[in-house]
Amino acid sequence: MMRAFEQYWNNFLKCDKYDGIAFEDLIEELLALMYGIKWKRTLPTHDGNRDFFLNLNNKTFWAECKNYREKISLKTLA
């Protein structure tokens, strides 16, 4: 199982670095699956640490994605 998981993440490697756009594509799909509606992407640069947004019921929801190599604390995740 762990081997398959590692192989999955290797799909995001490009020239020995993780491809941030491919990772954001994955997050975009996950957000749509979780919320049942497509989120919109912010501009790729100078996005103010906001990668996606959703306007729903006169409220704006924001999402940011980060691809960390090491484990992160729950404080950072929050």
Tab-separated table of C-alpha atoms in Angstrom:
chain	number	residue	atom	x	y	z
A	1	MET	CA	0.000	0.000	0.000
A	2	MET	CA	2.744	2.459	0.940
A	3	ARG	CA	4.561	1.724	-2.307
A	4	ALA	CA	1.479	2.631	-4.348
A	5	PHE	CA	1.124	5.843	-2.336
A	6	GLU	CA	4.750	6.816	-3.051
A	7	GLN	CA	4.313	6.031	-6.752
A	8	TYR	CA	1.229	8.251	-6.837
A	9	TRP	CA	3.187	11.232	-5.473
A	10	ASN	CA	5.994	10.594	-7.955
A	11	ASN	CA	3.524	11.665	-10.653
A	12	PHE	CA	3.949	15.192	-9.320
A	13	LEU	CA	7.726	15.201	-9.812
A	14	LYS	CA	9.166	17.263	-12.631
A	15	CYS	CA	12.970	17.513	-12.870
A	16	ASP	CA	13.286	16.243	-9.255
A	17	LYS	CA	10.990	19.006	-7.962
A	18	TYR	CA	7.315	18.769	-7.201
A	19	ASP	CA	5.077	20.397	-9.800
A	20	GLY	CA	2.966	22.935	-7.914
A	21	ILE	CA	0.456	23.368	-10.746
A	22	ALA	CA	-0.220	19.628	-10.907
A	23	PHE	CA	-0.708	19.649	-7.139
A	24	GLU	CA	-3.173	22.561	-7.401
A	25	ASP	CA	-5.039	20.636	-10.118
A	26	LEU	CA	-5.469	17.779	-7.638
A	27	ILE	CA	-6.657	20.143	-4.882
A	28	GLU	CA	-9.133	21.744	-7.278
A	29	GLU	CA	-10.647	18.328	-7.996
A	30	LEU	CA	-10.761	17.454	-4.287
A	31	LEU	CA	-12.515	20.727	-3.409
A	32	ALA	CA	-15.147	20.073	-6.075
A	33	LEU	CA	-15.702	16.556	-4.749
A	34	MET	CA	-15.899	17.714	-1.137
A	35	TYR	CA	-18.252	20.658	-1.688
A	36	GLY	CA	-20.160	19.526	-4.784
A	37	ILE	CA	-19.354	22.754	-6.629
A	38	LYS	CA	-16.393	23.966	-8.650
A	39	TRP	CA	-14.121	26.477	-6.921
A	40	LYS	CA	-12.415	29.266	-8.895
A	41	ARG	CA	-8.651	29.728	-8.974
A	42	THR	CA	-6.953	32.973	-8.115
A	43	LEU	CA	-4.226	34.327	-10.372
A	44	PRO	CA	-1.055	32.200	-10.113
A	45	THR	CA	1.171	34.961	-8.764
A	46	HIS	CA	0.654	37.445	-5.941
A	47	ASP	CA	-2.486	35.651	-4.816
A	48	GLY	CA	-2.118	36.679	-1.162
A	49	ASN	CA	-1.782	33.044	-0.058
A	50	ARG	CA	-5.171	32.228	-1.504
A	51	ASP	CA	-5.343	29.666	-4.267
A	52	PHE	CA	-9.093	29.075	-4.648
A	53	PHE	CA	-12.317	30.848	-3.784
A	54	LEU	CA	-16.003	30.068	-3.773
A	55	ASN	CA	-18.872	32.565	-3.584
A	56	LEU	CA	-21.880	30.933	-1.978
A	57	ASN	CA	-24.894	32.484	-0.250
A	58	ASN	CA	-23.331	35.960	-0.212
A	59	LYS	CA	-20.189	34.600	1.464
A	60	THR	CA	-16.717	34.108	0.033
A	61	PHE	CA	-14.752	31.045	1.073
A	62	TRP	CA	-10.991	30.823	0.498
A	63	ALA	CA	-8.655	27.856	0.253
A	64	GLU	CA	-4.890	27.681	0.139
A	65	CYS	CA	-2.878	24.591	-0.688
A	66	LYS	CA	0.699	23.825	0.224
A	67	ASN	CA	2.713	20.773	-0.677
A	68	TYR	CA	4.987	20.103	2.308
A	69	ARG	CA	7.718	17.463	2.161
A	70	GLU	CA	7.816	16.954	5.921
A	71	LYS	CA	4.989	16.394	8.370
A	72	ILE	CA	3.369	19.600	9.554
A	73	SER	CA	1.850	20.467	12.900
A	74	LEU	CA	-1.881	20.889	13.376
A	75	LYS	CA	-1.231	24.534	14.262
A	76	THR	CA	0.272	25.110	10.812
A	77	LEU	CA	-2.530	23.145	9.189
A	78	ALA	CA	-5.190	25.238	10.907
